Short mmCIF file of C-alpha atoms in Angstrom, two decimals:
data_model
loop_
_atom_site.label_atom_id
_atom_site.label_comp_id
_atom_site.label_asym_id
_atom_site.label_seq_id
_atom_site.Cartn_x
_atom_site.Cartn_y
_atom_site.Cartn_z
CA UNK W 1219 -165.78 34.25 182.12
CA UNK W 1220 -163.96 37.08 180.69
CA UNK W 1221 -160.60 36.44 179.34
CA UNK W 1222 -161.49 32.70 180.23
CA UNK W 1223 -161.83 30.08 177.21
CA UNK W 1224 -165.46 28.12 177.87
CA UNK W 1225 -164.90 24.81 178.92
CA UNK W 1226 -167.25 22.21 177.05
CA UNK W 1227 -167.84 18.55 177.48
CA UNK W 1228 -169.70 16.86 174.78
CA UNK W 1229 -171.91 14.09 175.45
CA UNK W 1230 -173.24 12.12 172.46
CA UNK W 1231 -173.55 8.37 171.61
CA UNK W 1232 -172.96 8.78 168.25
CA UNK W 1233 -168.96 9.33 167.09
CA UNK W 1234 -170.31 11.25 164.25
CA UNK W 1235 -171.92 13.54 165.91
CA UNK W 1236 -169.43 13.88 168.37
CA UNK W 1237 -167.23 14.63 165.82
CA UNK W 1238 -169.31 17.24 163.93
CA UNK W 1239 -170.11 19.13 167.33
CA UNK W 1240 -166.55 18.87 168.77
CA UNK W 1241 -165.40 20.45 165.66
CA UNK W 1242 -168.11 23.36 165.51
CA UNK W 1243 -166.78 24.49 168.92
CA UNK W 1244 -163.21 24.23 168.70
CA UNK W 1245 -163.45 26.95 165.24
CA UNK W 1246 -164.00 29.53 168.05
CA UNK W 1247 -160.99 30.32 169.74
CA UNK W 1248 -163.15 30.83 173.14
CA UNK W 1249 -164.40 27.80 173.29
CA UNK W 1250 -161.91 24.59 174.93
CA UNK W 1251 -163.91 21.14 174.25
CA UNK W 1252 -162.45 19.52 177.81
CA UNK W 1253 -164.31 15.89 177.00
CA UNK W 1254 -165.97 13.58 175.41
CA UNK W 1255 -168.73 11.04 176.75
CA UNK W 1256 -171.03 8.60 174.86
CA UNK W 1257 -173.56 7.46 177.48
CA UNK W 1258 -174.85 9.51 180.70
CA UNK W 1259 -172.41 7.30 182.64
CA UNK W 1260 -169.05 8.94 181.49
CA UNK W 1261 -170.99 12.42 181.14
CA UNK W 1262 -171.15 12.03 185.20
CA UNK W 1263 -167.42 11.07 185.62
CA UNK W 1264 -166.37 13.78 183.07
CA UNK W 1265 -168.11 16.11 185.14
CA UNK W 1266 -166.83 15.49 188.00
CA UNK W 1267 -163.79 15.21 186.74
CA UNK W 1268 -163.05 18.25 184.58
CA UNK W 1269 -166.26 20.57 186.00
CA UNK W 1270 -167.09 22.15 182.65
CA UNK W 1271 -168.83 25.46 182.32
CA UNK W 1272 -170.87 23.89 179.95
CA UNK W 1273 -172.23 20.41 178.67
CA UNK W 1274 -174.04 19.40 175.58
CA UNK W 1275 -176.17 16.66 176.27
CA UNK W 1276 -177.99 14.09 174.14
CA UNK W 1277 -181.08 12.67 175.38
CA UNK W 1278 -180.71 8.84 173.88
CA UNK W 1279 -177.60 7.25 175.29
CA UNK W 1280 -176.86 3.81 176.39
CA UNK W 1281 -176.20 2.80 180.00
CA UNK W 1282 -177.61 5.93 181.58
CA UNK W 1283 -179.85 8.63 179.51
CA UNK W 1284 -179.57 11.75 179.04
CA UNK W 1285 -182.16 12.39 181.59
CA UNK W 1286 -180.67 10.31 184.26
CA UNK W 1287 -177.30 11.98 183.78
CA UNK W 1288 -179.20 15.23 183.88
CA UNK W 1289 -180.85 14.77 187.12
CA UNK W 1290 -177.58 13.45 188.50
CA UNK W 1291 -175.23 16.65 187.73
CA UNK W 1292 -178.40 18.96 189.05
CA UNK W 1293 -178.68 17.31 191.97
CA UNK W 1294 -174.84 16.59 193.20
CA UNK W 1295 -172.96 19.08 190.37
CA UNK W 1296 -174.79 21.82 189.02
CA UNK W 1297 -173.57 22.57 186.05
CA UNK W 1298 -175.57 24.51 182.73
CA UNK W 1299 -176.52 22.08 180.25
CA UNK W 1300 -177.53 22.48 176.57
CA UNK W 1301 -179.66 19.55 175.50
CA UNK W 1302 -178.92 18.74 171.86
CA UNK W 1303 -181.12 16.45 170.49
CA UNK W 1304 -182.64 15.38 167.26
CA UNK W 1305 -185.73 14.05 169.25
CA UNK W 1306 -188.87 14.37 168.41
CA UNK W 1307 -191.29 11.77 169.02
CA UNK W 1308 -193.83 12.18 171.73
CA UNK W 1309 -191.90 9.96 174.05
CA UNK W 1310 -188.45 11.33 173.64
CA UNK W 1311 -189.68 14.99 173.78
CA UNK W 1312 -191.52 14.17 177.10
CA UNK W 1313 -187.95 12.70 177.80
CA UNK W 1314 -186.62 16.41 177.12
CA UNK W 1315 -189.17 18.54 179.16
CA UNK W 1316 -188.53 16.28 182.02
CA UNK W 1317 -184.59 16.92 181.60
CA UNK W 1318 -185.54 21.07 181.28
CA UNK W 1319 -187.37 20.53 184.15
CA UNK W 1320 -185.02 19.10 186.27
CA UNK W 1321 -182.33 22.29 185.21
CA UNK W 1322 -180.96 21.46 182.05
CA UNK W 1323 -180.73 25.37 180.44
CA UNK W 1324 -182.33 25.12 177.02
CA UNK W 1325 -182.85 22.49 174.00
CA UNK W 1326 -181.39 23.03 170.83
CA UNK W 1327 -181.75 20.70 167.51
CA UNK W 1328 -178.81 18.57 165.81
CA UNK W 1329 -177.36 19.81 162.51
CA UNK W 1330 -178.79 18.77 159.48
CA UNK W 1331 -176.05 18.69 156.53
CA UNK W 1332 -173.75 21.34 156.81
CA UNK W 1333 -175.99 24.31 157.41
CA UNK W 1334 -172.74 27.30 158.86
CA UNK W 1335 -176.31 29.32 160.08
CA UNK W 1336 -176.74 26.21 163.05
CA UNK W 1337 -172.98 26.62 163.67
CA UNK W 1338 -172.84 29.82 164.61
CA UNK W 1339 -176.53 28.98 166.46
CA UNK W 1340 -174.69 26.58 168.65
CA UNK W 1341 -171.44 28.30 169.23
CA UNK W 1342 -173.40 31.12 170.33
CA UNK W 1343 -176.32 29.73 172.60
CA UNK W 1344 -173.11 27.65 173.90
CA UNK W 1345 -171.72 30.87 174.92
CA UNK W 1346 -175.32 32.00 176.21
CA UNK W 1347 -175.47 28.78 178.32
CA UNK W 1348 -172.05 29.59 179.80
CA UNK W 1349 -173.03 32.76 181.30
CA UNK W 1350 -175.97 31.66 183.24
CA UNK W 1351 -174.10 31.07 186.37
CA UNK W 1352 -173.75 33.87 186.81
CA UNK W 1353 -176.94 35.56 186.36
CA UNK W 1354 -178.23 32.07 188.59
CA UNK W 1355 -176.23 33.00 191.22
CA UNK W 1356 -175.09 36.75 190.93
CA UNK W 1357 -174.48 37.73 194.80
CA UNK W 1358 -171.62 35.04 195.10
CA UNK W 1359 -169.79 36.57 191.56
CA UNK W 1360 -171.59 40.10 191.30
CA UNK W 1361 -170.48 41.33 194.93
CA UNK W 1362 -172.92 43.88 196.06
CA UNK W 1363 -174.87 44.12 193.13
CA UNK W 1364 -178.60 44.20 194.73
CA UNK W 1365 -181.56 43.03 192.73
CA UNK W 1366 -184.13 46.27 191.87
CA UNK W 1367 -186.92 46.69 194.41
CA UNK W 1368 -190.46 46.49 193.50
CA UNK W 1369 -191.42 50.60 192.34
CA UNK W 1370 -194.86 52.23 192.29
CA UNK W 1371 -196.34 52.76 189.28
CA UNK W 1372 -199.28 54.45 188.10
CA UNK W 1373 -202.96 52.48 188.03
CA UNK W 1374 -204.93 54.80 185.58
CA UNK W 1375 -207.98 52.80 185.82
CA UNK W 1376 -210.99 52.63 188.81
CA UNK W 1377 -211.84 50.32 191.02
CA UNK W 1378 -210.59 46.81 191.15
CA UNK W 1379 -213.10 44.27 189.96
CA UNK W 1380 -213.15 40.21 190.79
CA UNK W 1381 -210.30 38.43 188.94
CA UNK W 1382 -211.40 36.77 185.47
CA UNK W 1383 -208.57 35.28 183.89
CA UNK W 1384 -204.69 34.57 184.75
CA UNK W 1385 -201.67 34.88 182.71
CA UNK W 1386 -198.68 33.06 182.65
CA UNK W 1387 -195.14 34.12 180.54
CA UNK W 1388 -191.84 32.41 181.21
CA UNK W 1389 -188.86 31.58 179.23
CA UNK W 1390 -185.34 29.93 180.01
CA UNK W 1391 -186.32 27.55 183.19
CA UNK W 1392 -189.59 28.04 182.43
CA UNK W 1393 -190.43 24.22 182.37
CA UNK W 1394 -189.96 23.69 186.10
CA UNK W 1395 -191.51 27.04 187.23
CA UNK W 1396 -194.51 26.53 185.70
CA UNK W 1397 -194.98 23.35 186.85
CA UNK W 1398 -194.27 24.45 190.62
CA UNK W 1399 -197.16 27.45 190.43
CA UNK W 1400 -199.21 24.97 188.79
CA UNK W 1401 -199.23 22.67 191.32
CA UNK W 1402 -199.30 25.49 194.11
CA UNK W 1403 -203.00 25.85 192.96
CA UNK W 1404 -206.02 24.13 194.60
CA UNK W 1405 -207.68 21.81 192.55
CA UNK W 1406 -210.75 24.29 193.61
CA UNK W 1407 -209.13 26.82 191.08
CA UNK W 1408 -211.27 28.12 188.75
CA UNK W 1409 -209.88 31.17 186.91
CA UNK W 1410 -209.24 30.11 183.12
CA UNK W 1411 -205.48 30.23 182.86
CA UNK W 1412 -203.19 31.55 179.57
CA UNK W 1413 -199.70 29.96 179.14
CA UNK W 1414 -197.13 31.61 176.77
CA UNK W 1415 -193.89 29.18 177.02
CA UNK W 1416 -190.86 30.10 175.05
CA UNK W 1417 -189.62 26.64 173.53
CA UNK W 1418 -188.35 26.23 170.19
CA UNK W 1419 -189.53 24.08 167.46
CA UNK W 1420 -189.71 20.95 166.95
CA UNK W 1421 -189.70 21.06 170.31
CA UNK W 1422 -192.82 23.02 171.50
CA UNK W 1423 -195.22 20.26 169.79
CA UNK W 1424 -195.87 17.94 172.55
CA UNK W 1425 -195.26 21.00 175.82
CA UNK W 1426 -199.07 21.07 176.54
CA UNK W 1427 -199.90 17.15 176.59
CA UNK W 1428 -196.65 16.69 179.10
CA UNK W 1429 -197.67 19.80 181.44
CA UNK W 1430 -200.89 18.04 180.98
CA UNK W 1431 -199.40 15.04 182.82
CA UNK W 1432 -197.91 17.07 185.68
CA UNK W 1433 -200.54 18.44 187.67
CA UNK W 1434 -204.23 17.76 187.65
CA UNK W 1435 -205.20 20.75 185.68
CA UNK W 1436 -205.87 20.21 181.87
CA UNK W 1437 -203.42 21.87 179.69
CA UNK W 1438 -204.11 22.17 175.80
CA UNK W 1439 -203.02 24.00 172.97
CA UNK W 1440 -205.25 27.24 172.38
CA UNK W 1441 -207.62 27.47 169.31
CA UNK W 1442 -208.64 30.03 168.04
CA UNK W 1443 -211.98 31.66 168.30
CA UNK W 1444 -212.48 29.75 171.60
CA UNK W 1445 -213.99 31.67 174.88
CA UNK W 1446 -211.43 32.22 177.63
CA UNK W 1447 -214.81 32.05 179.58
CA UNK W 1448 -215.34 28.33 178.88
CA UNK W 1449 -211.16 26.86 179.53
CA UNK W 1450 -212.58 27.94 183.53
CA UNK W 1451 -209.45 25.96 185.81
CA UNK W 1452 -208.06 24.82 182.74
CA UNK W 1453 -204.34 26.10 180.91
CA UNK W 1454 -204.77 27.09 177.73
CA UNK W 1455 -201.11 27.56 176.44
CA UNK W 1456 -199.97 29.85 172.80
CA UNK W 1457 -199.39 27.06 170.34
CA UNK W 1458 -195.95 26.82 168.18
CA UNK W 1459 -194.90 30.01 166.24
CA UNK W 1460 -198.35 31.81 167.03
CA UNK W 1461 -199.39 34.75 169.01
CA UNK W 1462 -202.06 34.69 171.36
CA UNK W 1463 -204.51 37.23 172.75
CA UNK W 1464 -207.51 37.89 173.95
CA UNK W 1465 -210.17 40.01 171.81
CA UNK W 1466 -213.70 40.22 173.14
CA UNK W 1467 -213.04 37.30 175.72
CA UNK W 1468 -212.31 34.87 172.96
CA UNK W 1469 -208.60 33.41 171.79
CA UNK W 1470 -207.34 35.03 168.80
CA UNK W 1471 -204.13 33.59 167.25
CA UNK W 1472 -202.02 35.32 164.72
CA UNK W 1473 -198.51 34.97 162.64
CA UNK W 1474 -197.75 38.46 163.47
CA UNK W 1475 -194.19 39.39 163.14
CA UNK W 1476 -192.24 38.46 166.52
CA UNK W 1477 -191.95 40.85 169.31
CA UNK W 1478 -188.67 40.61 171.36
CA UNK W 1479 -187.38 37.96 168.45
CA UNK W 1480 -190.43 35.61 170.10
CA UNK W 1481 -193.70 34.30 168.39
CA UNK W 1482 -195.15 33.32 170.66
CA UNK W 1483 -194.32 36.68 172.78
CA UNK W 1484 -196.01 37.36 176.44
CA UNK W 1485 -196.00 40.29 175.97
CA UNK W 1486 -198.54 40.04 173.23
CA UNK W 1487 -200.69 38.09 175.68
CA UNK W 1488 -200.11 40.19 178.27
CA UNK W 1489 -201.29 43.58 176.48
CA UNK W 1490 -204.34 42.23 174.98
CA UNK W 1491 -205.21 41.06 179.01
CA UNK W 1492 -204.89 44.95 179.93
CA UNK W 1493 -206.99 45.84 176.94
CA UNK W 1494 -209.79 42.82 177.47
CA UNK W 1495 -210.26 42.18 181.50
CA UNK W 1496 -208.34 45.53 182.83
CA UNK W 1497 -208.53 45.17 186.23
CA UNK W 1498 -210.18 41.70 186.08
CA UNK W 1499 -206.78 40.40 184.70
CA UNK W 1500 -203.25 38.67 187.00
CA UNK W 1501 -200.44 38.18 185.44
CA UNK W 1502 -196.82 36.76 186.48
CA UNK W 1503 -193.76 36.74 184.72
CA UNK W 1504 -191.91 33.83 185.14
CA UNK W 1505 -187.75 33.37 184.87
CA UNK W 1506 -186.01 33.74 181.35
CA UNK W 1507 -183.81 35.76 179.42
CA UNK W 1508 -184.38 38.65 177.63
CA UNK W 1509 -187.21 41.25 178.30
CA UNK W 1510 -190.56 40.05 177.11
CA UNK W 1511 -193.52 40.33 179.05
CA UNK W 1512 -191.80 43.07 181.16
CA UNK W 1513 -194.02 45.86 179.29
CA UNK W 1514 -196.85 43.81 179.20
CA UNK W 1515 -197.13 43.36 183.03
CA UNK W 1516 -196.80 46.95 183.11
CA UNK W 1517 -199.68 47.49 181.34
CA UNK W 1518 -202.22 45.02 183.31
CA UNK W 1519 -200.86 46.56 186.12
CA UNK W 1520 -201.62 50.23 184.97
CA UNK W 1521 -204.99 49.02 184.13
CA UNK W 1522 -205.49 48.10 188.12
CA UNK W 1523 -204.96 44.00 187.57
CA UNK W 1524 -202.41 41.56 189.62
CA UNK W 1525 -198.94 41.45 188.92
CA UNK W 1526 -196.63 38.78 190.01
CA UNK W 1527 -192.58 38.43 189.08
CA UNK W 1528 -190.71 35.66 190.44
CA UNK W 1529 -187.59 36.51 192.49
CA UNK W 1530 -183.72 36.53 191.57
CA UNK W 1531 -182.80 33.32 194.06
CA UNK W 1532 -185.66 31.23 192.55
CA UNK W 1533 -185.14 32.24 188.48
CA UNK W 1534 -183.11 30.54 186.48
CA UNK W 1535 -182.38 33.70 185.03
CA UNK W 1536 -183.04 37.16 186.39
CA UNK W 1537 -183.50 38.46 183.01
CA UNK W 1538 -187.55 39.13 182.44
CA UNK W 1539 -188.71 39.63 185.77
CA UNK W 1540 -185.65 41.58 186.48
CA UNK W 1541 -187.16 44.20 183.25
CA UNK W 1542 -190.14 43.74 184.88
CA UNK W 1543 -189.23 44.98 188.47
CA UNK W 1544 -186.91 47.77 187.02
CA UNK W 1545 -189.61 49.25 185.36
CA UNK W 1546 -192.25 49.05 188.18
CA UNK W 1547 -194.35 46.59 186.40
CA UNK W 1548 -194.53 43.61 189.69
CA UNK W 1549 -196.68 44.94 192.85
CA UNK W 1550 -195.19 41.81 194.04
CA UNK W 1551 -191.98 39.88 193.86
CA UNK W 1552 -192.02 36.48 194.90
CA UNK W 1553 -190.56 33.07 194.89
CA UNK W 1554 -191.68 30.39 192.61
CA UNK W 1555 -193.16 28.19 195.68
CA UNK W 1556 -195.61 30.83 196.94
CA UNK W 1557 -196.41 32.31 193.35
CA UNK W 1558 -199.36 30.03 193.48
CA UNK W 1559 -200.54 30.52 196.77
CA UNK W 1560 -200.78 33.85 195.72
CA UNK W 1561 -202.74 33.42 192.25
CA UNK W 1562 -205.10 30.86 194.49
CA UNK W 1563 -205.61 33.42 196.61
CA UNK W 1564 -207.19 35.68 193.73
CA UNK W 1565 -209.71 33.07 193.01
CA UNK W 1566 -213.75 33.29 194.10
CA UNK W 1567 -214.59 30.80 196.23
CA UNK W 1568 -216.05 27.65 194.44
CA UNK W 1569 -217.45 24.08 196.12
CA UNK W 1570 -216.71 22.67 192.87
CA UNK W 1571 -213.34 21.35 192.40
CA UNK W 1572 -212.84 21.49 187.88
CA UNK W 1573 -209.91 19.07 188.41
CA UNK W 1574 -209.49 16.75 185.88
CA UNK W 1575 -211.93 13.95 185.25
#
């Protein structure tokens, strides 16, 4: 993309909004808006048409939705999409996990007024967006760049002990991932499970009650004060803007400043698991940009628990589990359809199956 202008296509039903976003882009001299659609229909055609680095997709369009169009371009185009979207009603944010799910890249809310701090936002996470192809696939455009191999690092604590609790961080394609180790566990598993999702707001609020939907596992919000003991087979994920760890095998949540620019942060999770469980504790960082987590693995690992990354030709982005590997912090490296497998596979044996009920 270097030297290249970014090639947008702007997909809105709303001329207004067209208008305002079309306008934001084309004040950055490396950014070329290539099209405009106003229903998922002509967002397909455009695409095909023009093959944009980038789109910026509404959700609520006439004749084909967001979604639809969404599904289509992942399936028969690939292309990064930015979902903009002033959604947030339970049904149209379910509408938006299912498009991140399917690949769309990351969500992003429409302007309000004329706030110059969300221009730059979106010129810039345009720009982000844009360079995800190649991180998604870097042996095609990085030649013989290899991905880092898993390294030894030191355990400093004894002898392994039964697995307690699981932990879960992922970030940019995190939607689909967790969904796919999710479902790669028996409904037999009974490990509680902690879930730190990087989504922003508004559009965290209803992430737990969808994921709820997708597997047979319950999946709520944390609360604090609650025993990890007790969510046994369940997901209990970080809520909005809030930390959480474990302290004395209950849930603590806290507004402490953000680590990595993230609140929640995995990492936070991650390093109170080393601290709390030790070697009782797994862990697997999930794909996503940006290093979080990465030291926290590190650190259940050193304490003689599980550690998990997923692979380069399964992540979205290479970007946390890549830290992650670099730095010695994954005994094992694996892609996103036997991740679960291999969590299940740290479970005692039950006869009771704490599927939902």
């Amino acid at each position: 993309m270097i030297g290249q202008r970014i090639r947008v296509l702007v997909a809105d039903d709303s001329l207004t909004v067209r208008r305002r976003l079309c306008a934001v882009l084309e004040e950055d001299p490396g950014i070329d808006v290539v099209g405009e659609a106003e229903n998922g229909s002509q967002v397909i055609d455009l695409c095909r048409q023009f093959r944009p680095d980038v789109i910026t997709m509404d959700m609520m369009m006439p004749v084909m939705s967001g979604l639809a169009a969404t599904e289509y371009i992942m399936a028969h185009f690939p292309t990064p999409i930015l979902i903009v979207s002033s959604s947030t009603n339970r049904g149209e944010l379910f509408k938006t996990y299912e498009a991140l799910a399917a690949g769309a890249i990351d969500v992003l809310e429409k302007p309000d007024g004329d706030a110059d701090d969300w221009d730059q936002r979106f010129r810039s996470t345009v720009k982000l967006v844009s360079r995800i192809k190649v991180i998604t696939h870097p042996r095609a455009r990085l030649g013989n760049l290899s991905p880092p191999q898993p390294t030894a690092a030191p355990v400093y604590k004894g002898t392994a002990q039964p697995c307690r609790v699981v932990g879960i961080g992922a970030s940019t394609g995190g939607p689909a991932a967790i969904v796919d180790v999710l479902r790669g566990l028996p409904t037999s598993f009974s490990l509680p499970i902690l879930l730190v999702l990087h989504i922003g707001n508004p559009f965290a609020a209803a992430f737990a009650e969808w994921l709820d939907g997708q597997t047979p596992r319950h999946v709520s919000y944390a609360r604090g004060g609650e025993a990890v003991a007790s969510a046994a087979g369940r997901v209990l994920m970080a809520p909005p803007d809030r930390h959480m760890e474990v302290a004395g095998g209950h849930i603590r949540l806290t507004s402490a400043p953000e680590r990595h620019s993230c609140r929640p942060s995995v990492d936070v999770l991650f390093e109170s698991m080393a601290r709390d469980y030790g070697s009782a504790a797994a862990a697997c960082l999930l794909t996503g940009m940006g290093r979080d987590g990465a030291s926290g693995l590190l650190e259940i690992r050193r304490a003689g628990g599980h550690t998990v990354a997923q692979d380069e030709a399964t992540s979205v982005i290479f970007g946390m589990p890549r830290e992650a590997v670099a730095m010695g912090a994954a005994q094992r490296v694996l892609p996103i359809a036997e991740i679960g497998p291999a969590l299940a596979a740290l479970a005692p044996s039950r006869n009771a199956e704490p599927g939902k009920t």
